[in-house]
Tab-separated table of C-alpha atoms and ligand atoms in Angstrom:
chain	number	residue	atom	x	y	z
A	1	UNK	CA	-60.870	-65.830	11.190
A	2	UNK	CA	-58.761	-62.739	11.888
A	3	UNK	CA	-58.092	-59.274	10.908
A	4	UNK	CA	-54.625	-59.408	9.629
A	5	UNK	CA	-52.722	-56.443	10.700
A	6	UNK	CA	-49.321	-55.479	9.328
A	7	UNK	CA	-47.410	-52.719	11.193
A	8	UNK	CA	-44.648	-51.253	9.183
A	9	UNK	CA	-43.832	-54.271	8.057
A	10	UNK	CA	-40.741	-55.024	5.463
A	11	UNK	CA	-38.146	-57.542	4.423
A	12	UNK	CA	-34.861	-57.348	3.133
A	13	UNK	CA	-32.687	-60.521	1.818
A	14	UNK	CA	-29.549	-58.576	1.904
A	15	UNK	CA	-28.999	-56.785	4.827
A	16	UNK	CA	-31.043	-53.526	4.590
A	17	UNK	CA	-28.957	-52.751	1.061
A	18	UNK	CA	-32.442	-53.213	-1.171
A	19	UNK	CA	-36.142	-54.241	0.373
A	20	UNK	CA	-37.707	-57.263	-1.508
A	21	UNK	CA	-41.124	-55.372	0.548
A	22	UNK	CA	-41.091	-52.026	1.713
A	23	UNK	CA	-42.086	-51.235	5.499
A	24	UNK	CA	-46.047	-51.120	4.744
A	25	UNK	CA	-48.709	-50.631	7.580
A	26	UNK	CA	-51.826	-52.508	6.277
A	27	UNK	CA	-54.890	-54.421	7.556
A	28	UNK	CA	-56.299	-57.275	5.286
A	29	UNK	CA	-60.078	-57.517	6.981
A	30	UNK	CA	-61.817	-60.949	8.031
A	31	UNK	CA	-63.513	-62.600	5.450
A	32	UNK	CA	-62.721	-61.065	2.794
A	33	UNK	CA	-61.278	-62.597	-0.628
A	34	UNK	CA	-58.455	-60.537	-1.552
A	35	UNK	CA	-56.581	-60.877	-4.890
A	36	UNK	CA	-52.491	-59.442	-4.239
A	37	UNK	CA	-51.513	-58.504	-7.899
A	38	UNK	CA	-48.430	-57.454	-9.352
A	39	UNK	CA	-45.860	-58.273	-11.971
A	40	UNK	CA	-42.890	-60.965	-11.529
A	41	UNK	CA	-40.349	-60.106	-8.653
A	42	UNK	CA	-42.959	-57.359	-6.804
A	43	UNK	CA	-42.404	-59.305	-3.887
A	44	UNK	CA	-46.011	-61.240	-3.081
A	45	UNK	CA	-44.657	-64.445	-2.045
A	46	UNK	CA	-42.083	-62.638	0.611
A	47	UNK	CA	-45.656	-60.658	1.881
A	48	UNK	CA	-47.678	-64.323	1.794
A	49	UNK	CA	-44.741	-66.254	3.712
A	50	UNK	CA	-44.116	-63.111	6.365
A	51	UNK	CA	-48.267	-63.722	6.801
A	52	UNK	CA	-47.768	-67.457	7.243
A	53	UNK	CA	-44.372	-67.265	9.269
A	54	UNK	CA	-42.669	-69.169	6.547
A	55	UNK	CA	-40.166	-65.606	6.650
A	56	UNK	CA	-39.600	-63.629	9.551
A	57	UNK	CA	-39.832	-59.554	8.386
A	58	UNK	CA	-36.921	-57.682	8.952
A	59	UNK	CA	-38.836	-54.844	10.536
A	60	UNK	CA	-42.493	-54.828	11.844
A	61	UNK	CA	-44.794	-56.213	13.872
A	62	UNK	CA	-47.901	-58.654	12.510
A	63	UNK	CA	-50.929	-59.378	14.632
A	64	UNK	CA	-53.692	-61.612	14.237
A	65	UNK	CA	-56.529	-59.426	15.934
A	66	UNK	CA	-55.135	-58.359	19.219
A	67	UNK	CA	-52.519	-61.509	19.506
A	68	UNK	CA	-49.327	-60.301	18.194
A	69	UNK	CA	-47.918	-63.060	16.218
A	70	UNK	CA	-44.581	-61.871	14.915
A	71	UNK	CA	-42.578	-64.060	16.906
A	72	UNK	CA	-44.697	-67.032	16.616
A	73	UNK	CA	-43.738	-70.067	13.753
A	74	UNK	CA	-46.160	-70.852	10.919
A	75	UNK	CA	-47.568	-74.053	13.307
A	76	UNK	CA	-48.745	-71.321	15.669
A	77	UNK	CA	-50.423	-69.318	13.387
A	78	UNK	CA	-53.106	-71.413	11.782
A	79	UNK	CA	-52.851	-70.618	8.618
A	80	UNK	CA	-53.451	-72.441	5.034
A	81	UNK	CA	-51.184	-71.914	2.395
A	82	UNK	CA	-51.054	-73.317	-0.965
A	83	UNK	CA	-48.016	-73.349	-3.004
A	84	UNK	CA	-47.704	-72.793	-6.754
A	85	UNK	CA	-47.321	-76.831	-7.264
A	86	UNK	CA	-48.561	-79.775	-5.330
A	87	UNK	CA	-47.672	-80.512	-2.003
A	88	UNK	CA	-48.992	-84.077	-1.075
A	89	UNK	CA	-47.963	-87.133	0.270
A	90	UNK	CA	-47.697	-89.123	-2.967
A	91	UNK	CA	-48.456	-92.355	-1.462
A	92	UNK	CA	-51.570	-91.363	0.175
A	93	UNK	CA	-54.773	-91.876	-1.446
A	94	UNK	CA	-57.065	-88.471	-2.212
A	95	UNK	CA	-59.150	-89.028	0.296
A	96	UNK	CA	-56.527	-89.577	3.170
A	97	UNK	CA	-54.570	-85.945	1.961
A	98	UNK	CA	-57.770	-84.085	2.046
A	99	UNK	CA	-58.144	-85.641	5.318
A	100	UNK	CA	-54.524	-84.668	7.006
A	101	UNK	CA	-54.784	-81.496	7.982
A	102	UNK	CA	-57.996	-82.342	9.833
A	103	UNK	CA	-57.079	-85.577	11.441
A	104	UNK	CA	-53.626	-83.641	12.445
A	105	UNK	CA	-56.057	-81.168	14.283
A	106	UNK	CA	-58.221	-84.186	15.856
A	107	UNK	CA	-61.263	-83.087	14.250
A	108	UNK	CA	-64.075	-85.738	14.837
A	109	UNK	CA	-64.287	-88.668	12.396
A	110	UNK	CA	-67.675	-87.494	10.793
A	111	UNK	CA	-66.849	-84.109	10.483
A	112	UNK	CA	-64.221	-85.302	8.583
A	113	UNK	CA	-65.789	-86.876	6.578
A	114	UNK	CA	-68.026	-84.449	5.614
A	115	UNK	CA	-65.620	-81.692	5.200
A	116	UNK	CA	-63.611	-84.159	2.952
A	117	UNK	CA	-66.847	-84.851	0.483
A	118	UNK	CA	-67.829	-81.322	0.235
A	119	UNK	CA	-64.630	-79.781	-1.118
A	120	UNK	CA	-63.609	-83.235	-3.005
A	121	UNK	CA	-67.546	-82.238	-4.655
A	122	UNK	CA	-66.758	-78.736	-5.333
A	123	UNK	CA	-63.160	-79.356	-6.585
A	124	UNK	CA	-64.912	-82.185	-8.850
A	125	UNK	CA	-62.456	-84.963	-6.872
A	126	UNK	CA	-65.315	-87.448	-6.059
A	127	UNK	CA	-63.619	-89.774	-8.862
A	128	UNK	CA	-60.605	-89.909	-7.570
A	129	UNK	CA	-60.880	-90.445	-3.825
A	130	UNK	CA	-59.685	-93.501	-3.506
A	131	UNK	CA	-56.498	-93.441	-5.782
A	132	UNK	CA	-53.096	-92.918	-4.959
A	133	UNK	CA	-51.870	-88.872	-5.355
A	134	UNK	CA	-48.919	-90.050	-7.479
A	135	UNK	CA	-51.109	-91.970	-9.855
A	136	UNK	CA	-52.953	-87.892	-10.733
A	137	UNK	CA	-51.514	-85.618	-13.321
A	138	UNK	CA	-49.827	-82.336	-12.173
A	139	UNK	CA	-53.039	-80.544	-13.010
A	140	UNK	CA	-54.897	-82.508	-10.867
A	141	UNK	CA	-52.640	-83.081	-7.872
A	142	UNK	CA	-52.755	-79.307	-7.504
A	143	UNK	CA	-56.486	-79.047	-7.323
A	144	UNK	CA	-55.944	-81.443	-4.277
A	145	UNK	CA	-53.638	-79.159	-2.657
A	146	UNK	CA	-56.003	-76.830	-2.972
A	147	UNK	CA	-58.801	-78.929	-1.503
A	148	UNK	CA	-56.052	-79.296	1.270
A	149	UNK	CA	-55.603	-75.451	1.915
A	150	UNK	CA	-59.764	-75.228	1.866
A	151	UNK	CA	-60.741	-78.115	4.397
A	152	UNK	CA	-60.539	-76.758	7.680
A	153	UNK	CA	-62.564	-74.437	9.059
A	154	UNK	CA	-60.919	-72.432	11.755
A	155	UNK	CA	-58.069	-71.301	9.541
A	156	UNK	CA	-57.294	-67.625	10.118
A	157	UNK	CA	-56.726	-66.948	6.931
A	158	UNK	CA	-56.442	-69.310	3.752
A	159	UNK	CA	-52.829	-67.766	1.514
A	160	UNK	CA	-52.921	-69.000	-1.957
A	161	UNK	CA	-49.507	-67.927	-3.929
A	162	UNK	CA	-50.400	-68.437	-7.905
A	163	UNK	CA	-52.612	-71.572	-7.117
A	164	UNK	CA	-53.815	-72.589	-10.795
A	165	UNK	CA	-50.131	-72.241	-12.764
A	166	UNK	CA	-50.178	-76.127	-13.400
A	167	UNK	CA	-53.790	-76.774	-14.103
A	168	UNK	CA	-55.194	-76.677	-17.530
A	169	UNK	CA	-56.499	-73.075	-18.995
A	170	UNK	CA	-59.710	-74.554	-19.380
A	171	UNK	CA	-60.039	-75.791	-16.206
A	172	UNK	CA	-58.856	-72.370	-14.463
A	173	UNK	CA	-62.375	-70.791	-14.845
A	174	UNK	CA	-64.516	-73.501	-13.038
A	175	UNK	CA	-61.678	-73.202	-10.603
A	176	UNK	CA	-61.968	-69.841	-9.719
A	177	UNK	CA	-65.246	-70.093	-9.763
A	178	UNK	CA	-65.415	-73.075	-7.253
A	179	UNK	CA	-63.020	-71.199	-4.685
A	180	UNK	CA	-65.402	-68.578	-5.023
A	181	UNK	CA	-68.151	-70.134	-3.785
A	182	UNK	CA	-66.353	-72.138	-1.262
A	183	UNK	CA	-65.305	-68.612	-0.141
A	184	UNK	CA	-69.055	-67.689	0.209
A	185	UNK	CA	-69.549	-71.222	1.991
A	186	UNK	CA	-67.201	-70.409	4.468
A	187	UNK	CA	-66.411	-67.114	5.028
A	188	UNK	CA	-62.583	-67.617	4.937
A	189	UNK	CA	-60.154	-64.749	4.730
A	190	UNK	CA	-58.478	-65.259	1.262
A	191	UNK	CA	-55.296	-64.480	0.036
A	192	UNK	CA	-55.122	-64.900	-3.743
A	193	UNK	CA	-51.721	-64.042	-5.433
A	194	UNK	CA	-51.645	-63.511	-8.934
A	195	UNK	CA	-50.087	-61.495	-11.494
A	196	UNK	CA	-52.946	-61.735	-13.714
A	197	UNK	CA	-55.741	-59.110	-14.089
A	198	UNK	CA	-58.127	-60.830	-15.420
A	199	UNK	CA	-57.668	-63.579	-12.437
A	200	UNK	CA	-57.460	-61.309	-10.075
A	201	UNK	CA	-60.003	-59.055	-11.123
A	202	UNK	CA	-62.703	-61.962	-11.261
A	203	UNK	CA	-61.956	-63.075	-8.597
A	204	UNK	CA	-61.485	-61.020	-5.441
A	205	UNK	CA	-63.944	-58.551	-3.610
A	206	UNK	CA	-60.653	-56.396	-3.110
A	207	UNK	CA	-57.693	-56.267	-5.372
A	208	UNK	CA	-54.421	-55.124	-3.790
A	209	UNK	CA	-51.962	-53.746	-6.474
A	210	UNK	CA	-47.751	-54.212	-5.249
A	211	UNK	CA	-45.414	-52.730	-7.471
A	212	UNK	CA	-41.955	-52.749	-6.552
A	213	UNK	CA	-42.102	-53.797	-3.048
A	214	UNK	CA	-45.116	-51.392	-1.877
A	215	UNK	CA	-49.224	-51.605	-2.390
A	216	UNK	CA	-49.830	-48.790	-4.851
A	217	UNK	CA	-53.554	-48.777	-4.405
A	218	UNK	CA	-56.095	-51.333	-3.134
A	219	UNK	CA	-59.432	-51.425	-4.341
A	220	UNK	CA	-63.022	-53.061	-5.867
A	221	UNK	CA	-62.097	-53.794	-9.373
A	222	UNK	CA	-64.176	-51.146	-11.291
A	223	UNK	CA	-62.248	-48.406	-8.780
A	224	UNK	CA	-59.462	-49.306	-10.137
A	225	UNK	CA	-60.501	-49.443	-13.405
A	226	UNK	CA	-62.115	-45.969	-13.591
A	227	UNK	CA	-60.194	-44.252	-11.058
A	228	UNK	CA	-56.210	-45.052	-10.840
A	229	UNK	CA	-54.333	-44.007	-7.780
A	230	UNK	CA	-51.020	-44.694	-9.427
A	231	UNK	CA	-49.780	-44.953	-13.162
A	232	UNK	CA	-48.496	-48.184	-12.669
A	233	UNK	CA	-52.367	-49.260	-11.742
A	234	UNK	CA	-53.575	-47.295	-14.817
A	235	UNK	CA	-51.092	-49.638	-17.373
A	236	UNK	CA	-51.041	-53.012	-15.305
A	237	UNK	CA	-54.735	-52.590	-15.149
A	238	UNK	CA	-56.726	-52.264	-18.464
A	239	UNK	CA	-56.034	-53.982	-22.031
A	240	UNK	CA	-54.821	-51.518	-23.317
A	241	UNK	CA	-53.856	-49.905	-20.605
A	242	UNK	CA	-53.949	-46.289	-19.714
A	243	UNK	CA	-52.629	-43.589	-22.242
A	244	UNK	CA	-49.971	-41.211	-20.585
A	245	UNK	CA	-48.978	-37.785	-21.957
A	246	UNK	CA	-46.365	-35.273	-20.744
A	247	UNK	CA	-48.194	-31.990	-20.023
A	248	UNK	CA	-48.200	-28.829	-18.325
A	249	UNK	CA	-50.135	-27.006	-15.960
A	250	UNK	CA	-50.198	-23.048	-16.256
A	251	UNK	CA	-52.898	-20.331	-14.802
A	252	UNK	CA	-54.842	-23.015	-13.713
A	253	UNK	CA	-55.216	-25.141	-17.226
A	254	UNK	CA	-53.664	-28.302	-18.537
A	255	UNK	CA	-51.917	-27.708	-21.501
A	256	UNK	CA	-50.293	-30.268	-24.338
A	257	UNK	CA	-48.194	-29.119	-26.726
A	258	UNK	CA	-49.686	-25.053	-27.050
A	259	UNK	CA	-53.415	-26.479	-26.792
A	260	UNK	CA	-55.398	-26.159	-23.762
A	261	UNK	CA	-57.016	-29.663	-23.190
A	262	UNK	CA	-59.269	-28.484	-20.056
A	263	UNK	CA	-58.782	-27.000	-15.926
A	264	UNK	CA	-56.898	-28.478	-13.686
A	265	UNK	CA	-58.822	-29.924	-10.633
A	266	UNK	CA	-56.502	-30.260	-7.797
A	267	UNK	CA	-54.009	-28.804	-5.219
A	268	UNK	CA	-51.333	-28.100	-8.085
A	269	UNK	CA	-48.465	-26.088	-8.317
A	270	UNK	CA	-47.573	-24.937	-11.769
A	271	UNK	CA	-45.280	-27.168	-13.868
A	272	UNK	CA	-45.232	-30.629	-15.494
A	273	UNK	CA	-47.628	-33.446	-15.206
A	274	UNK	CA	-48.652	-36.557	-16.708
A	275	UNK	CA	-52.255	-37.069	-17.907
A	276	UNK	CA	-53.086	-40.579	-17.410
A	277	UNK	CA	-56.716	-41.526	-19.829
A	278	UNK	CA	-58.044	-44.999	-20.144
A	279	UNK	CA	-58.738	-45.827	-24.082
A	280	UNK	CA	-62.224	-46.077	-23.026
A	281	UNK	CA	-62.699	-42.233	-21.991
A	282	UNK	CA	-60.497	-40.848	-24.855
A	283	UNK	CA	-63.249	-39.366	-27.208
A	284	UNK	CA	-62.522	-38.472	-31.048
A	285	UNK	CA	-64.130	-36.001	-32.839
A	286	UNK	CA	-65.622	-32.616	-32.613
A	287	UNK	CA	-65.604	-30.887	-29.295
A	288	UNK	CA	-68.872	-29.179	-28.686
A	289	UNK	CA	-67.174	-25.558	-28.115
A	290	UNK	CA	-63.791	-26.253	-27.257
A	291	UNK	CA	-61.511	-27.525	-30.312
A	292	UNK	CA	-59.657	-30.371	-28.516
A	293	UNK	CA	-56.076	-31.911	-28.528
A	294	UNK	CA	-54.977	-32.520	-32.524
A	295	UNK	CA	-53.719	-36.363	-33.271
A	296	UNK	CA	-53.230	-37.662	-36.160
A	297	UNK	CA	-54.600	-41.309	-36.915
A	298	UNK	CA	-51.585	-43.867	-37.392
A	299	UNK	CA	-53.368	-46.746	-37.665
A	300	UNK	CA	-56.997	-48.748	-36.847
A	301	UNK	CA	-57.336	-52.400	-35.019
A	302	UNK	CA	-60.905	-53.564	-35.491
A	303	UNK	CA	-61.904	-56.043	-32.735
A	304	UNK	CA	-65.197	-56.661	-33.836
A	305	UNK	CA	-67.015	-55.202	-30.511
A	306	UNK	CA	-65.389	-52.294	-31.204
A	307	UNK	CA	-62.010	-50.515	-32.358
A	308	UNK	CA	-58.985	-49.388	-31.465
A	309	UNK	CA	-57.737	-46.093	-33.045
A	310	UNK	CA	-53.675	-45.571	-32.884
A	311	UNK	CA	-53.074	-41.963	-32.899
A	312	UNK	CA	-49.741	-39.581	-32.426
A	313	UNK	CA	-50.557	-36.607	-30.238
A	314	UNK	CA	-47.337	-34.179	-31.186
A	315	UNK	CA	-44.429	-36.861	-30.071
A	316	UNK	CA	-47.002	-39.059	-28.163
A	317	UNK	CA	-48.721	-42.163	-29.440
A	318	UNK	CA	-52.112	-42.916	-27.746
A	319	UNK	CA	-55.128	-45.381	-28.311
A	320	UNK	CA	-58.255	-44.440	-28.251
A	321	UNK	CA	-61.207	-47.134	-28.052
A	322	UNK	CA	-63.962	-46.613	-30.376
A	323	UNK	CA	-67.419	-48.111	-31.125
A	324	UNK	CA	-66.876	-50.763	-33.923
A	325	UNK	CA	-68.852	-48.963	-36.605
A	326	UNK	CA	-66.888	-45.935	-36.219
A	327	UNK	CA	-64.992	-44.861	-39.571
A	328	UNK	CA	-61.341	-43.050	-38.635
A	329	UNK	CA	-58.504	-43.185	-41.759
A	330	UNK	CA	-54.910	-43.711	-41.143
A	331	UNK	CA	-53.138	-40.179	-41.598
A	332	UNK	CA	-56.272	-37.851	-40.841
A	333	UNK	CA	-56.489	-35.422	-38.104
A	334	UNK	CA	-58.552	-36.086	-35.936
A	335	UNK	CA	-59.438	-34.272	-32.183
A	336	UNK	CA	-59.104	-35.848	-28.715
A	337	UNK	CA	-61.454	-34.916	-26.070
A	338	UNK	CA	-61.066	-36.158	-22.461
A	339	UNK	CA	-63.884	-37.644	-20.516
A	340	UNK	CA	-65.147	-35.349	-17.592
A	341	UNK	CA	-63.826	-37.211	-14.057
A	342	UNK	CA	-61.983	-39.913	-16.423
A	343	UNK	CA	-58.541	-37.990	-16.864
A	344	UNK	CA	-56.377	-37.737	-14.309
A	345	UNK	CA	-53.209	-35.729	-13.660
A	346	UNK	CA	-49.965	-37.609	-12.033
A	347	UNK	CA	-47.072	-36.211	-10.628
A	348	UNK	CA	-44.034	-38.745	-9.580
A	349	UNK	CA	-47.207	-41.483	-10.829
A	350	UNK	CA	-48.727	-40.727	-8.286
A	351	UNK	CA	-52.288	-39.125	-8.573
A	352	UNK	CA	-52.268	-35.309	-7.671
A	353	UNK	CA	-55.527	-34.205	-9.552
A	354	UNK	CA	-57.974	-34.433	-12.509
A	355	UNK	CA	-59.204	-32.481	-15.633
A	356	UNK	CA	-62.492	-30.141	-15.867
A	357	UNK	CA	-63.664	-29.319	-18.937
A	358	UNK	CA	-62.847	-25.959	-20.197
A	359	UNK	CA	-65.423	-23.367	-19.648
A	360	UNK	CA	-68.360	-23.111	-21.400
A	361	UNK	CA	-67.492	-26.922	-22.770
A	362	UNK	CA	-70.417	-29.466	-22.289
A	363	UNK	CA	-70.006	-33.033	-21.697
A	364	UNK	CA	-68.351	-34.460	-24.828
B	401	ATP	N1	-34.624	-66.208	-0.839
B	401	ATP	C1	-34.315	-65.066	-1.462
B	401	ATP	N2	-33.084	-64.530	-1.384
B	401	ATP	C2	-32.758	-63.383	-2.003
B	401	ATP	N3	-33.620	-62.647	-2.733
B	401	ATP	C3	-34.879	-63.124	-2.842
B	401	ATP	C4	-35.287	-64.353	-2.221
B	401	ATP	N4	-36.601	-64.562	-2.510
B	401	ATP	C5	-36.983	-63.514	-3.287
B	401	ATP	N5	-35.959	-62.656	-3.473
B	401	ATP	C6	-36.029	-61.378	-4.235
B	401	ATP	O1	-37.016	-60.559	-3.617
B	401	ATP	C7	-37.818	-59.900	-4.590
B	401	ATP	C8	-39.282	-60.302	-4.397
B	401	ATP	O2	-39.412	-61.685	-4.666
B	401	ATP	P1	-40.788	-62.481	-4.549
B	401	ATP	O3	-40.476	-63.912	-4.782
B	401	ATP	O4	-41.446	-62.109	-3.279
B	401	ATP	O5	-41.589	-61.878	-5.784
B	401	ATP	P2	-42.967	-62.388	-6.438
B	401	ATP	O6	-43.800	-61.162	-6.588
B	401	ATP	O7	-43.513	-63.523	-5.669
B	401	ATP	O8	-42.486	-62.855	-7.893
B	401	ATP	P3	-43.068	-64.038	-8.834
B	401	ATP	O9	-44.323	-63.481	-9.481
B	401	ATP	O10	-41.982	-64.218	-9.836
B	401	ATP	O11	-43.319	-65.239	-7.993
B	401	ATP	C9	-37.245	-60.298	-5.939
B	401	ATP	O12	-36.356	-59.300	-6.344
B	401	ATP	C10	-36.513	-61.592	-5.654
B	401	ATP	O13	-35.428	-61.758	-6.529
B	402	MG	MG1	-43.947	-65.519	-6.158
């Protein structure tokens, strides 16, 4: 195991005219299960394949520790990577796939063995050791790849680029869950790319967020649930995601429309903002001194555990989440308070301050 270090690292497929990853300078530590999330086209697999030496950046440096690695090819570098879809040698039986990548490193015969049995008992493979890899369905030929990425110990880090894609929804829990505790079991560095919250928020210790080529913020999931470093994390994050409103900050206050919604908490030149508020921390009803932001209810989705309130600040629609016997009608007007250290102000999306209640305005 390694600390993975990335120095201005970034790829281009066309000659410098667009970058599929912009130069980044990042360290992903040892150990640690990481889940790299972002939408289709972000750019993970070009980050996971300059990792693996699969690509070769177009500027940077990588190094594994102290050894600098960018020169050396993916045999060099000790690394696991599993693909979105099997990779196996059909004709081999389970057992004898599980057992390549070992017996390729001349690991002794019982150690092989025993690493085989252990991740063939986690994956839930013991049944079909002995049968031929063609003879599986997708679903399960991938969960042998994966037992094939997880086998060896001395890996320095294991890359796994949208690992569950062919294997059955129901079985994608128990997966995650499994890789997991194999993580706990052996302390590998994990890469898990995914552009799905929920799996990546269940699964990693640290999720890294790429948008468009660059890691917008990195973080434990509740930080970047409650406290967005970047619009793009507020609405990729979050169901629904974050509410965004056009306002503007004068003589120190944040201002929608002609109604002052609280103080401005940040180094902040006058002039327009976003304010970026999670449904969960946008309050309706009565302010205790200070009136609030007017909406007017458009419609009401009750989820059972609660509700969500569609409402149309001036031009702006916005969702509010609400406890589930809360009563709001379609057309009223209704008042929209923002939670103290829960709304934040973005310029160019990125995160430039937050909003203070108003003075003499208790916690709504
Ligand atoms: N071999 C290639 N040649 C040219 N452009 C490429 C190549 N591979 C990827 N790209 C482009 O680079 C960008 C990043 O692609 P990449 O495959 O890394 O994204 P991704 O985040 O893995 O997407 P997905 O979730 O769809 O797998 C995309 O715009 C893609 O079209
Ligand atoms: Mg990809």
């Amino acid at each position: 195991m390694a600390d993975i270090r990335l120095e201005g690292v970034g790829h281009s497929y066309d000659g410098g005219r667009t970058w599929a990853l912009k130069p980044m300078t990042w360290t992903w530590r040892s150990s640690r299960a990481y889940a790299l999330l972002g939408p289709s086209g972000c750019g993970k697999t070009t980050l996971l394949n300059i990792i693996s030496g699969l690509l070769s950046p177009t500027v940077g440096r990588i190094w594994f520790d102290d050894r600098e690695v960018t020169a050396v090819p993916t045999a060099g570098r000790n690394i696991a990577q599993v693909f979105q879809f099997p990779v196996l040698y059909e004709e081999m039986s389970v057992y004898d796939n599980l057992a390549f990548p070992l017996r390729n490193r001349k690991y002794p015969k019982a150690e092989i063995d025993q690493r085989v049995r252990r991740v063939s008992q986690l994956l839930g493979l013991d049944e079909h050791l002995k049968r031929r890899s063609r003879r599986l369905d997708p679903g399960r030929q991938q969960i042998v790849s994966l037992g094939r990425g997880l086998v060896r110990s001395e890996v320095a880090a294991v890359l796994l680029d949208e690992p569950l894609t062919v294997v059955d929804p129901a079985l994608k829990w128990t997966l995650r869950s499994k890789l997991k505790e194999i993580h706990r079991d052996t302390g590998h560095t994990l890469i898990y790319v995914t552009h799905d919250q929920t799996e990546a928020l269940t699964f990693a210790d640290e999720v890294v967020v790429l948008n468009e080529g660059a890691i917008v913020q990195a973080g434990e999931p509740a930080e970047l649930f409650l406290s967005p470093a970047h619009e793009f994390v507020g609405h990729f994050i979050g169901s629904p995601g974050m509410n965004v409103v056009p306002a503007e900050i004068a003589d120190g206050l944040v201002k929608v429309g002609g109604t002052d919604v609280g103080q401005a908490v940040g180094e902040l030149e006058p002039g327009p903002v976003h304010i970026g508020v999670r449904p969960e921390f946008a309050r309706l009803g009565a302010g205790e001194t200070s009136p609030g932001l007017p909406v007017r209810v458009t419609s009401v989705d009750r989820m059972g555990a609660y509700n969500l309130v569609h409402v149309q600040a001036g031009d702006h629609p916005m969702i509010a989440k609400t406890e589930a016997d809360a009563r709001f009608t379609p057309d009223a007007v209704e008042f929209l308070h923002f939670a103290p250290d829960r709304a934040f102000l973005f310029r160019d999306a990125v995160r430039c301050g937050s909003i203070a209640p108003l003075d003499g305005e208790g916690a709504p």
